[in-house]
Amino acid sequence: EFFAPPSSSLDSNPSTLFEKTASLPSGESGECALGELLPEGIEQHKINGLHLREAYFGATASVGTLFEFSETKMIGEDKFRFRSSDLARTITSGQELTQAFLGHLLPPRLQWHAPEVSTDYIYANPIACPLLASQQKDIFDSAGFQEWNNSAEVQGTMNELTAAVGGSFPWDINQLEGPTLDCVLANVCSGDGLPSGVDEDLLSRSVDVIYRREAFKFLFNNASWSKLAMAPLAAELRGILLEETPGGAKFNLFAAHDTTLNPLLATLGIFSGDWVPYASMLTIEVWKSQDGRKEPLTRVIFDGEEQHLQGCQGLGLCKLSILDQALSFGMDIGTWKVACSLPEESSELETSGPSSDSGSLFPKIVFSFLLGVVANSLFSRFFPHALSSKGMESRSDYAA
């Protein structure tokens, strides 16, 4: 059950943010409606929470202790910040993960920050940023995209599906075109089956075409479209990582979407081109030296695997300044709104350029994880992974 008290002041544009207070544990799972969370998805996020518990909870944490406290003492709300889109599936998934992570130590109520859907920037939002639609058109009109799009393989799949459904099929997944993919997959997962003439092979190939065309956009021109889409979120992340956010919390949870993770990974140079699996989780750790004299370090983990940021010396811990530079394309809301307006001449975005000896996490950790619709075994790849401590041997000088 959710409530909507007055908007918070945690954002530079507080009128677009409001707080929801939800009791934990969360309620019943949703139905298989458009984009709804399934019981399998709830279970996946519970497992993600258990992996976080194993990695960061208590003295036996396998990676580093984020919280050290009595098992009978609840965690204060100042230790958390929860952020999601204003959709039941993201809120429910965040609840399930959080409950599995911290369980009975959670207070009865937690504040949840969710902007109004049409103005939110936690996902690529062409309604809030009209330039995204214009840039997308330019990308899909480019010679490179047209060469791929006009290939025999792609055109064959498109024509086959069009003939099977007896009409045109919108191949875009952005908000302007409508959530066709969500609708199709929800129809499958609800047990209604597929239209006559469409089998799992054709559906799988069609979904692959949609994913590949989006991946082309995410990576095009040094991820310029992705940087514009993710600019306010990048600015928000930088504020947390660099301790510039007032009342900063140790644990920051972002319950988001595939249309968050794909472009965000692209901006960091770690997007493989493959669509992120369901229930994926991006984890960003920040470590601080015990004497405070050394530069803070960071580690980026995606689905249990350490990621290599450009400028870092291999995997494992890396200077926080390198991640900060990777996110330097971020913009505050006001600047972003100006950049998102439709210019007359150019649509190109300009961008610049742990308390024990074993180590514990600096009091900042950011989680962002994918939430979407699960259809059946064809699409519901199960990817909660344990967080590895590999590559952390050099952390002995770092503590909370």
mmCIF file of C-alpha atoms in Angstrom:
data_model
loop_
_atom_site.group_PDB
_atom_site.id
_atom_site.type_symbol
_atom_site.label_atom_id
_atom_site.label_comp_id
_atom_site.label_asym_id
_atom_site.label_seq_id
_atom_site.Cartn_x
_atom_site.Cartn_y
_atom_site.Cartn_z
ATOM 1 C CA GLU A 1 0.000 0.000 0.000
ATOM 2 C CA PHE A 2 1.514 3.279 -1.066
ATOM 3 C CA PHE A 3 1.118 6.887 0.005
ATOM 4 C CA ALA A 4 2.142 10.132 -1.675
ATOM 5 C CA PRO A 5 3.274 12.807 0.809
ATOM 6 C CA PRO A 6 4.581 16.185 -0.391
ATOM 7 C CA SER A 7 7.448 16.177 -2.875
ATOM 8 C CA SER A 8 10.969 15.886 -1.550
ATOM 9 C CA SER A 9 13.869 18.286 -1.939
ATOM 10 C CA LEU A 10 16.405 15.629 -2.927
ATOM 11 C CA ASP A 11 16.425 16.660 -6.572
ATOM 12 C CA SER A 12 17.383 19.890 -8.274
ATOM 13 C CA ASN A 13 13.851 19.938 -9.635
ATOM 14 C CA PRO A 14 11.868 18.782 -6.560
ATOM 15 C CA SER A 15 8.489 19.344 -8.186
ATOM 16 C CA THR A 16 9.043 16.226 -10.304
ATOM 17 C CA LEU A 17 9.933 13.981 -7.342
ATOM 18 C CA PHE A 18 7.653 12.647 -4.671
ATOM 19 C CA GLU A 19 8.031 10.158 -1.848
ATOM 20 C CA LYS A 20 6.177 6.915 -1.449
ATOM 21 C CA THR A 21 6.202 5.114 1.880
ATOM 22 C CA ALA A 22 5.744 1.364 1.696
ATOM 23 C CA SER A 23 5.471 -1.229 4.421
ATOM 24 C CA LEU A 24 7.832 -4.186 4.199
ATOM 25 C CA PRO A 25 7.480 -7.035 3.602
ATOM 26 C CA SER A 26 5.868 -6.343 0.277
ATOM 27 C CA GLY A 27 2.493 -7.625 -0.769
ATOM 28 C CA GLU A 28 1.250 -10.182 -3.224
ATOM 29 C CA SER A 29 2.771 -10.616 -6.645
ATOM 30 C CA GLY A 30 1.154 -8.969 -9.623
ATOM 31 C CA GLU A 31 -0.791 -10.483 -12.463
ATOM 32 C CA CYS A 32 0.554 -11.089 -15.936
ATOM 33 C CA ALA A 33 -0.632 -7.745 -17.246
ATOM 34 C CA LEU A 34 1.290 -5.424 -19.551
ATOM 35 C CA GLY A 35 4.828 -5.201 -18.207
ATOM 36 C CA GLU A 36 3.830 -6.721 -14.856
ATOM 37 C CA LEU A 37 6.175 -8.582 -12.529
ATOM 38 C CA LEU A 38 5.773 -12.356 -12.401
ATOM 39 C CA PRO A 39 6.391 -14.679 -9.436
ATOM 40 C CA GLU A 40 9.586 -15.819 -11.166
ATOM 41 C CA GLY A 41 10.767 -12.210 -11.253
ATOM 42 C CA ILE A 42 10.029 -11.738 -7.561
ATOM 43 C CA GLU A 43 12.086 -14.831 -6.773
ATOM 44 C CA GLN A 44 14.979 -13.563 -8.903
ATOM 45 C CA HIS A 45 15.155 -10.273 -7.018
ATOM 46 C CA LYS A 46 14.994 -12.083 -3.695
ATOM 47 C CA ILE A 47 18.046 -14.063 -4.786
ATOM 48 C CA ASN A 48 19.773 -10.833 -5.825
ATOM 49 C CA GLY A 49 19.110 -9.525 -2.317
ATOM 50 C CA LEU A 50 20.593 -12.660 -0.764
ATOM 51 C CA HIS A 51 23.730 -12.240 -2.859
ATOM 52 C CA LEU A 52 24.035 -8.669 -1.568
ATOM 53 C CA ARG A 53 23.566 -9.926 1.985
ATOM 54 C CA GLU A 54 26.343 -12.469 1.554
ATOM 55 C CA ALA A 55 28.659 -9.836 0.071
ATOM 56 C CA TYR A 56 28.050 -6.817 2.335
ATOM 57 C CA PHE A 57 26.145 -7.766 5.495
ATOM 58 C CA GLY A 58 27.782 -8.188 8.917
ATOM 59 C CA ALA A 59 31.212 -9.307 10.040
ATOM 60 C CA THR A 60 31.217 -12.364 7.769
ATOM 61 C CA ALA A 61 30.621 -10.378 4.580
ATOM 62 C CA SER A 62 32.503 -11.989 1.688
ATOM 63 C CA VAL A 63 33.427 -8.672 0.025
ATOM 64 C CA GLY A 64 33.283 -5.986 2.703
ATOM 65 C CA THR A 65 31.031 -4.949 5.565
ATOM 66 C CA LEU A 66 28.694 -2.196 4.528
ATOM 67 C CA PHE A 67 26.674 -2.331 7.741
ATOM 68 C CA GLU A 68 27.882 -3.344 11.200
ATOM 69 C CA PHE A 69 25.140 -3.329 13.785
ATOM 70 C CA SER A 70 23.277 -5.397 16.349
ATOM 71 C CA GLU A 71 20.843 -7.944 14.991
ATOM 72 C CA THR A 72 18.192 -6.466 17.258
ATOM 73 C CA LYS A 73 18.634 -2.866 16.103
ATOM 74 C CA MET A 74 16.800 -1.530 13.081
ATOM 75 C CA ILE A 75 18.653 0.447 10.463
ATOM 76 C CA GLY A 76 17.847 4.149 10.397
ATOM 77 C CA GLU A 77 16.250 5.579 7.296
ATOM 78 C CA ASP A 78 19.199 7.936 6.899
ATOM 79 C CA LYS A 79 21.291 4.943 5.842
ATOM 80 C CA PHE A 80 19.225 4.332 2.713
ATOM 81 C CA ARG A 81 18.024 6.037 -0.396
ATOM 82 C CA PHE A 82 15.553 4.271 -2.647
ATOM 83 C CA ARG A 83 14.827 5.459 -6.181
ATOM 84 C CA SER A 84 12.705 3.852 -8.867
ATOM 85 C CA SER A 85 10.335 4.582 -11.679
ATOM 86 C CA ASP A 86 6.712 4.966 -10.631
ATOM 87 C CA LEU A 87 5.675 1.496 -11.752
ATOM 88 C CA ALA A 88 4.436 -1.373 -9.601
ATOM 89 C CA ARG A 89 6.986 -3.826 -10.986
ATOM 90 C CA THR A 90 9.999 -1.678 -10.114
ATOM 91 C CA ILE A 91 8.703 -0.842 -6.653
ATOM 92 C CA THR A 92 7.837 -4.475 -5.892
ATOM 93 C CA SER A 93 11.185 -5.720 -7.156
ATOM 94 C CA GLY A 94 13.041 -3.196 -5.015
ATOM 95 C CA GLN A 95 11.043 -4.233 -1.968
ATOM 96 C CA GLU A 96 11.777 -7.901 -2.497
ATOM 97 C CA LEU A 97 15.499 -7.299 -2.983
ATOM 98 C CA THR A 98 15.731 -5.008 0.042
ATOM 99 C CA GLN A 99 13.841 -7.365 2.319
ATOM 100 C CA ALA A 100 16.070 -10.286 1.322
ATOM 101 C CA PHE A 101 19.169 -8.139 1.829
ATOM 102 C CA LEU A 102 18.369 -6.659 5.251
ATOM 103 C CA GLY A 103 15.228 -8.459 6.463
ATOM 104 C CA HIS A 104 13.951 -7.714 9.948
ATOM 105 C CA LEU A 105 16.493 -4.933 10.475
ATOM 106 C CA LEU A 106 14.473 -2.639 8.235
ATOM 107 C CA PRO A 107 12.270 -0.008 9.874
ATOM 108 C CA PRO A 108 8.489 -0.373 9.484
ATOM 109 C CA ARG A 109 8.400 2.206 6.713
ATOM 110 C CA LEU A 110 10.904 3.417 4.170
ATOM 111 C CA GLN A 111 10.748 6.447 1.920
ATOM 112 C CA TRP A 112 10.672 5.718 -1.790
ATOM 113 C CA HIS A 113 11.447 8.370 -4.387
ATOM 114 C CA ALA A 114 9.682 8.075 -7.742
ATOM 115 C CA PRO A 115 9.160 10.901 -10.225
ATOM 116 C CA GLU A 116 6.082 11.257 -12.380
ATOM 117 C CA VAL A 117 6.398 8.857 -15.317
ATOM 118 C CA SER A 118 6.295 11.416 -18.109
ATOM 119 C CA THR A 119 9.127 13.491 -16.614
ATOM 120 C CA ASP A 120 11.334 10.744 -15.175
ATOM 121 C CA TYR A 121 14.913 10.334 -16.373
ATOM 122 C CA ILE A 122 15.708 6.956 -14.807
ATOM 123 C CA TYR A 123 15.069 5.484 -18.259
ATOM 124 C CA ALA A 124 15.501 6.877 -21.755
ATOM 125 C CA ASN A 125 12.494 9.179 -21.990
ATOM 126 C CA PRO A 126 11.815 10.880 -25.358
ATOM 127 C CA ILE A 127 8.747 12.568 -23.865
ATOM 128 C CA ALA A 128 10.899 14.461 -21.358
ATOM 129 C CA CYS A 129 13.707 14.879 -23.908
ATOM 130 C CA PRO A 130 12.329 15.442 -27.430
ATOM 131 C CA LEU A 131 15.811 15.559 -28.941
ATOM 132 C CA LEU A 132 16.127 11.821 -28.281
ATOM 133 C CA ALA A 133 13.471 11.093 -30.892
ATOM 134 C CA SER A 134 15.144 13.412 -33.381
ATOM 135 C CA GLN A 135 18.554 11.848 -32.801
ATOM 136 C CA GLN A 136 17.065 8.371 -33.083
ATOM 137 C CA LYS A 137 15.676 9.229 -36.506
ATOM 138 C CA ASP A 138 19.076 10.499 -37.603
ATOM 139 C CA ILE A 139 20.724 7.294 -36.353
ATOM 140 C CA PHE A 140 18.221 5.037 -38.098
ATOM 141 C CA ASP A 141 18.668 7.070 -41.297
ATOM 142 C CA SER A 142 22.442 6.637 -41.177
ATOM 143 C CA ALA A 143 24.245 4.584 -43.822
ATOM 144 C CA GLY A 144 25.545 2.071 -41.271
ATOM 145 C CA PHE A 145 22.122 1.332 -39.871
ATOM 146 C CA GLN A 146 20.470 1.163 -43.269
ATOM 147 C CA GLU A 147 23.057 -1.348 -44.443
ATOM 148 C CA TRP A 148 22.218 -3.634 -41.530
ATOM 149 C CA ASN A 149 18.472 -2.981 -41.644
ATOM 150 C CA ASN A 150 18.260 -3.764 -45.373
ATOM 151 C CA SER A 151 20.155 -7.026 -45.082
ATOM 152 C CA ALA A 152 18.423 -10.174 -46.281
ATOM 153 C CA GLU A 153 18.350 -11.607 -42.749
ATOM 154 C CA VAL A 154 16.646 -8.616 -41.152
ATOM 155 C CA GLN A 155 14.226 -7.937 -43.992
ATOM 156 C CA GLY A 156 13.336 -11.612 -44.171
ATOM 157 C CA THR A 157 12.392 -11.665 -40.479
ATOM 158 C CA MET A 158 10.425 -8.419 -40.754
ATOM 159 C CA ASN A 159 8.509 -9.573 -43.802
ATOM 160 C CA GLU A 160 7.796 -12.972 -42.290
ATOM 161 C CA LEU A 161 6.344 -11.471 -39.116
ATOM 162 C CA THR A 162 4.348 -8.858 -41.025
ATOM 163 C CA ALA A 163 2.758 -11.593 -43.140
ATOM 164 C CA ALA A 164 2.040 -13.714 -40.076
ATOM 165 C CA VAL A 165 0.253 -10.969 -38.118
ATOM 166 C CA GLY A 166 -1.542 -9.622 -41.170
ATOM 167 C CA GLY A 167 -0.370 -6.039 -40.849
ATOM 168 C CA SER A 168 2.475 -3.708 -40.007
ATOM 169 C CA PHE A 169 4.480 -4.235 -36.837
ATOM 170 C CA PRO A 170 6.192 -1.308 -35.032
ATOM 171 C CA TRP A 171 9.824 -2.240 -34.513
ATOM 172 C CA ASP A 172 10.719 0.591 -32.144
ATOM 173 C CA ILE A 173 10.406 0.115 -28.389
ATOM 174 C CA ASN A 174 10.605 3.733 -27.244
ATOM 175 C CA GLN A 175 7.664 5.423 -25.556
ATOM 176 C CA LEU A 176 6.601 7.332 -28.646
ATOM 177 C CA GLU A 177 5.973 4.121 -30.575
ATOM 178 C CA GLY A 178 4.239 2.275 -27.752
ATOM 179 C CA PRO A 179 5.243 -0.777 -25.673
ATOM 180 C CA THR A 180 4.608 -3.346 -28.413
ATOM 181 C CA LEU A 181 7.243 -5.734 -27.121
ATOM 182 C CA ASP A 182 5.808 -5.675 -23.601
ATOM 183 C CA CYS A 183 2.394 -6.423 -25.059
ATOM 184 C CA VAL A 184 3.604 -9.359 -27.146
ATOM 185 C CA LEU A 185 5.565 -10.971 -24.342
ATOM 186 C CA ALA A 186 2.772 -10.422 -21.813
ATOM 187 C CA ASN A 187 0.441 -12.233 -24.180
ATOM 188 C CA VAL A 188 2.837 -15.179 -24.220
ATOM 189 C CA CYS A 189 3.379 -15.329 -20.470
ATOM 190 C CA SER A 190 -0.357 -15.145 -19.745
ATOM 191 C CA GLY A 191 -0.831 -18.417 -21.609
ATOM 192 C CA ASP A 192 -2.793 -16.930 -24.508
ATOM 193 C CA GLY A 193 -0.147 -18.166 -26.900
ATOM 194 C CA LEU A 194 1.031 -16.714 -30.191
ATOM 195 C CA PRO A 195 -0.914 -15.637 -33.267
ATOM 196 C CA SER A 196 -1.434 -18.203 -35.974
ATOM 197 C CA GLY A 197 1.680 -18.495 -38.105
ATOM 198 C CA VAL A 198 4.023 -17.208 -35.374
ATOM 199 C CA ASP A 199 6.132 -19.811 -33.608
ATOM 200 C CA GLU A 200 8.819 -19.354 -30.953
ATOM 201 C CA ASP A 201 11.570 -19.303 -33.564
ATOM 202 C CA LEU A 202 9.992 -16.419 -35.479
ATOM 203 C CA LEU A 203 9.214 -14.546 -32.270
ATOM 204 C CA SER A 204 12.778 -15.057 -31.030
ATOM 205 C CA ARG A 205 14.236 -13.770 -34.307
ATOM 206 C CA SER A 206 11.878 -10.790 -34.270
ATOM 207 C CA VAL A 207 12.819 -9.870 -30.711
ATOM 208 C CA ASP A 208 16.478 -10.180 -31.701
ATOM 209 C CA VAL A 209 15.928 -7.677 -34.525
ATOM 210 C CA ILE A 210 14.380 -5.217 -32.059
ATOM 211 C CA TYR A 211 17.232 -5.646 -29.593
ATOM 212 C CA ARG A 212 19.949 -5.314 -32.245
ATOM 213 C CA ARG A 213 18.504 -2.125 -33.720
ATOM 214 C CA GLU A 214 18.370 -0.603 -30.244
ATOM 215 C CA ALA A 215 21.951 -1.697 -29.519
ATOM 216 C CA PHE A 216 23.078 0.075 -32.700
ATOM 217 C CA LYS A 217 21.496 3.251 -31.343
ATOM 218 C CA PHE A 218 23.005 2.878 -27.870
ATOM 219 C CA LEU A 219 26.548 2.620 -29.273
ATOM 220 C CA PHE A 220 26.280 5.005 -32.228
ATOM 221 C CA ASN A 221 28.793 7.888 -32.396
ATOM 222 C CA ASN A 222 30.558 7.126 -29.119
ATOM 223 C CA ALA A 223 27.219 6.473 -27.379
ATOM 224 C CA SER A 224 26.055 10.073 -27.937
ATOM 225 C CA TRP A 225 22.339 9.170 -27.820
ATOM 226 C CA SER A 226 22.876 7.138 -24.641
ATOM 227 C CA LYS A 227 24.791 9.996 -23.017
ATOM 228 C CA LEU A 228 21.955 12.409 -23.691
ATOM 229 C CA ALA A 229 19.378 9.915 -22.387
ATOM 230 C CA MET A 230 21.347 9.144 -19.218
ATOM 231 C CA ALA A 231 22.750 12.628 -18.512
ATOM 232 C CA PRO A 232 20.531 13.517 -15.474
ATOM 233 C CA LEU A 233 20.967 10.040 -13.985
ATOM 234 C CA ALA A 234 24.735 10.275 -14.442
ATOM 235 C CA ALA A 235 24.713 13.602 -12.607
ATOM 236 C CA GLU A 236 22.694 12.032 -9.791
ATOM 237 C CA LEU A 237 25.144 9.127 -9.539
ATOM 238 C CA ARG A 238 28.131 11.489 -9.472
ATOM 239 C CA GLY A 239 26.566 13.424 -6.612
ATOM 240 C CA ILE A 240 26.251 10.217 -4.600
ATOM 241 C CA LEU A 241 29.673 8.818 -5.442
ATOM 242 C CA LEU A 242 31.465 12.089 -4.698
ATOM 243 C CA GLU A 243 29.444 12.733 -1.511
ATOM 244 C CA GLU A 244 27.854 15.848 -2.954
ATOM 245 C CA THR A 245 24.278 14.718 -2.273
ATOM 246 C CA PRO A 246 22.948 16.167 1.028
ATOM 247 C CA GLY A 247 22.187 13.464 3.594
ATOM 248 C CA GLY A 248 23.950 10.847 1.503
ATOM 249 C CA ALA A 249 23.218 7.236 2.420
ATOM 250 C CA LYS A 250 25.391 4.133 2.625
ATOM 251 C CA PHE A 251 23.010 2.129 0.481
ATOM 252 C CA ASN A 252 21.494 3.565 -2.688
ATOM 253 C CA LEU A 253 19.081 1.408 -4.622
ATOM 254 C CA PHE A 254 17.926 2.292 -8.134
ATOM 255 C CA ALA A 255 15.108 0.036 -9.312
ATOM 256 C CA ALA A 256 15.136 0.583 -13.038
ATOM 257 C CA HIS A 257 14.701 -0.938 -16.503
ATOM 258 C CA ASP A 258 16.473 -2.463 -19.470
ATOM 259 C CA THR A 259 16.115 0.977 -21.062
ATOM 260 C CA THR A 260 18.233 2.228 -18.156
ATOM 261 C CA LEU A 261 20.978 -0.365 -18.032
ATOM 262 C CA ASN A 262 21.605 -0.763 -21.757
ATOM 263 C CA PRO A 263 22.361 2.927 -22.443
ATOM 264 C CA LEU A 264 24.083 3.411 -19.073
ATOM 265 C CA LEU A 265 26.458 0.520 -19.780
ATOM 266 C CA ALA A 266 27.064 1.997 -23.240
ATOM 267 C CA THR A 267 28.092 5.345 -21.753
ATOM 268 C CA LEU A 268 30.597 3.545 -19.494
ATOM 269 C CA GLY A 269 32.066 1.609 -22.417
ATOM 270 C CA ILE A 270 31.022 -1.766 -21.008
ATOM 271 C CA PHE A 271 27.949 -2.577 -23.113
ATOM 272 C CA SER A 272 28.560 -5.799 -25.035
ATOM 273 C CA GLY A 273 25.846 -5.153 -27.593
ATOM 274 C CA ASP A 274 23.700 -7.949 -26.149
ATOM 275 C CA TRP A 275 20.450 -6.973 -24.448
ATOM 276 C CA VAL A 276 20.823 -7.110 -20.678
ATOM 277 C CA PRO A 277 19.150 -10.195 -19.176
ATOM 278 C CA TYR A 278 16.132 -9.996 -16.918
ATOM 279 C CA ALA A 279 16.916 -9.239 -13.250
ATOM 280 C CA SER A 280 20.379 -7.925 -14.123
ATOM 281 C CA MET A 281 22.171 -5.890 -11.471
ATOM 282 C CA LEU A 282 24.849 -3.236 -11.794
ATOM 283 C CA THR A 283 26.768 -2.676 -8.568
ATOM 284 C CA ILE A 284 29.119 0.233 -7.952
ATOM 285 C CA GLU A 285 31.264 0.092 -4.829
ATOM 286 C CA VAL A 286 33.249 2.988 -3.350
ATOM 287 C CA TRP A 287 36.162 2.290 -1.017
ATOM 288 C CA LYS A 288 37.966 4.825 1.192
ATOM 289 C CA SER A 289 41.437 4.556 2.749
ATOM 290 C CA GLN A 290 41.597 4.177 6.517
ATOM 291 C CA ASP A 291 43.732 7.286 6.967
ATOM 292 C CA GLY A 292 41.768 9.289 4.408
ATOM 293 C CA ARG A 293 44.932 10.291 2.574
ATOM 294 C CA LYS A 294 44.613 8.078 -0.475
ATOM 295 C CA GLU A 295 42.254 8.630 -3.356
ATOM 296 C CA PRO A 296 38.979 6.694 -3.007
ATOM 297 C CA LEU A 297 38.683 3.596 -5.134
ATOM 298 C CA THR A 298 35.751 2.045 -6.935
ATOM 299 C CA ARG A 299 34.732 -1.282 -8.403
ATOM 300 C CA VAL A 300 32.026 -1.822 -11.014
ATOM 301 C CA ILE A 301 30.284 -5.200 -11.181
ATOM 302 C CA PHE A 302 27.627 -6.289 -13.651
ATOM 303 C CA ASP A 303 25.772 -9.572 -13.092
ATOM 304 C CA GLY A 304 28.529 -10.825 -10.794
ATOM 305 C CA GLU A 305 31.402 -10.018 -13.178
ATOM 306 C CA GLU A 306 33.902 -7.218 -12.606
ATOM 307 C CA GLN A 307 33.966 -4.677 -15.419
ATOM 308 C CA HIS A 308 36.962 -2.887 -16.899
ATOM 309 C CA LEU A 309 36.568 0.859 -17.290
ATOM 310 C CA GLN A 310 38.768 2.625 -19.795
ATOM 311 C CA GLY A 311 41.744 4.057 -17.921
ATOM 312 C CA CYS A 312 41.731 1.411 -15.183
ATOM 313 C CA GLN A 313 44.581 -1.050 -14.815
ATOM 314 C CA GLY A 314 42.663 -4.250 -15.437
ATOM 315 C CA LEU A 315 39.839 -5.542 -13.256
ATOM 316 C CA GLY A 316 39.230 -4.978 -9.578
ATOM 317 C CA LEU A 317 39.676 -1.702 -7.706
ATOM 318 C CA CYS A 318 40.199 1.454 -9.742
ATOM 319 C CA LYS A 319 40.542 5.151 -8.939
ATOM 320 C CA LEU A 320 37.168 6.766 -8.322
ATOM 321 C CA SER A 321 38.270 9.715 -10.443
ATOM 322 C CA ILE A 322 38.222 7.458 -13.525
ATOM 323 C CA LEU A 323 34.575 6.535 -12.965
ATOM 324 C CA ASP A 324 33.810 10.196 -12.281
ATOM 325 C CA GLN A 325 35.358 11.098 -15.615
ATOM 326 C CA ALA A 326 33.329 8.384 -17.347
ATOM 327 C CA LEU A 327 30.177 9.990 -15.927
ATOM 328 C CA SER A 328 31.253 13.562 -16.702
ATOM 329 C CA PHE A 329 28.662 13.822 -19.475
ATOM 330 C CA GLY A 330 26.047 14.165 -16.733
ATOM 331 C CA MET A 331 23.859 17.287 -16.617
ATOM 332 C CA ASP A 332 21.622 18.825 -13.995
ATOM 333 C CA ILE A 333 17.949 18.972 -14.869
ATOM 334 C CA GLY A 334 17.967 22.557 -16.057
ATOM 335 C CA THR A 335 20.937 22.066 -18.399
ATOM 336 C CA TRP A 336 19.494 18.803 -19.674
ATOM 337 C CA LYS A 337 16.164 20.376 -20.537
ATOM 338 C CA VAL A 338 17.941 22.987 -22.614
ATOM 339 C CA ALA A 339 20.057 20.314 -24.321
ATOM 340 C CA CYS A 340 16.917 18.268 -25.003
ATOM 341 C CA SER A 341 15.186 21.004 -26.947
ATOM 342 C CA LEU A 342 15.038 20.597 -30.712
ATOM 343 C CA PRO A 343 17.688 22.832 -32.316
ATOM 344 C CA GLU A 344 17.328 24.180 -35.830
ATOM 345 C CA GLU A 345 20.768 23.188 -37.051
ATOM 346 C CA SER A 346 22.270 20.263 -35.117
ATOM 347 C CA SER A 347 21.067 17.458 -32.882
ATOM 348 C CA GLU A 348 24.523 16.279 -31.837
ATOM 349 C CA LEU A 349 25.172 16.193 -28.106
ATOM 350 C CA GLU A 350 28.468 17.713 -26.992
ATOM 351 C CA THR A 351 30.183 15.899 -24.159
ATOM 352 C CA SER A 352 33.273 16.608 -22.154
ATOM 353 C CA GLY A 353 35.490 14.820 -23.294
ATOM 354 C CA PRO A 354 36.831 -0.685 3.795
ATOM 355 C CA SER A 355 36.355 -0.689 9.997
ATOM 356 C CA SER A 356 38.364 -4.013 10.205
ATOM 357 C CA ASP A 357 41.797 -4.871 8.815
ATOM 358 C CA SER A 358 40.113 -6.976 6.161
ATOM 359 C CA GLY A 359 38.426 -3.845 4.829
ATOM 360 C CA SER A 360 34.863 -2.620 4.733
ATOM 361 C CA LEU A 361 32.969 -0.537 2.236
ATOM 362 C CA PHE A 362 33.082 3.201 2.275
ATOM 363 C CA PRO A 363 29.549 4.364 3.131
ATOM 364 C CA LYS A 364 28.326 4.592 -0.450
ATOM 365 C CA ILE A 365 27.141 1.764 -2.621
ATOM 366 C CA VAL A 366 24.934 2.110 -5.662
ATOM 367 C CA PHE A 367 22.721 -0.575 -7.128
ATOM 368 C CA SER A 368 20.853 -0.354 -10.390
ATOM 369 C CA PHE A 369 19.005 -3.350 -11.711
ATOM 370 C CA LEU A 370 16.884 -4.304 -14.662
ATOM 371 C CA LEU A 371 13.159 -4.804 -14.392
ATOM 372 C CA GLY A 372 10.987 -5.836 -17.308
ATOM 373 C CA VAL A 373 8.456 -8.327 -18.486
ATOM 374 C CA VAL A 374 9.112 -12.067 -18.405
ATOM 375 C CA ALA A 375 7.420 -14.119 -21.092
ATOM 376 C CA ASN A 376 8.480 -17.740 -20.856
ATOM 377 C CA SER A 377 11.704 -19.716 -20.785
ATOM 378 C CA LEU A 378 12.580 -18.271 -24.166
ATOM 379 C CA PHE A 379 13.031 -14.770 -22.740
ATOM 380 C CA SER A 380 13.338 -15.117 -18.957
ATOM 381 C CA ARG A 381 17.071 -15.635 -18.672
ATOM 382 C CA PHE A 382 17.871 -16.003 -14.971
ATOM 383 C CA PHE A 383 20.901 -13.877 -14.089
ATOM 384 C CA PRO A 384 21.183 -13.164 -10.363
ATOM 385 C CA HIS A 385 24.872 -13.785 -9.573
ATOM 386 C CA ALA A 386 26.941 -13.758 -6.436
ATOM 387 C CA LEU A 387 29.241 -10.747 -6.090
ATOM 388 C CA SER A 388 32.846 -11.865 -6.324
ATOM 389 C CA SER A 389 35.670 -10.694 -4.069
ATOM 390 C CA LYS A 390 38.166 -11.536 -6.836
ATOM 391 C CA GLY A 391 40.589 -8.720 -7.515
ATOM 392 C CA MET A 392 40.179 -7.233 -4.029
ATOM 393 C CA GLU A 393 43.561 -8.312 -2.684
ATOM 394 C CA SER A 394 44.850 -4.717 -2.816
ATOM 395 C CA ARG A 395 42.182 -3.345 -0.481
ATOM 396 C CA SER A 396 44.082 -3.871 2.812
ATOM 397 C CA ASP A 397 44.704 -0.140 3.242
ATOM 398 C CA TYR A 398 41.051 0.726 2.685
ATOM 399 C CA ALA A 399 38.302 0.775 5.290
ATOM 400 C CA ALA A 400 35.131 2.596 6.253
#
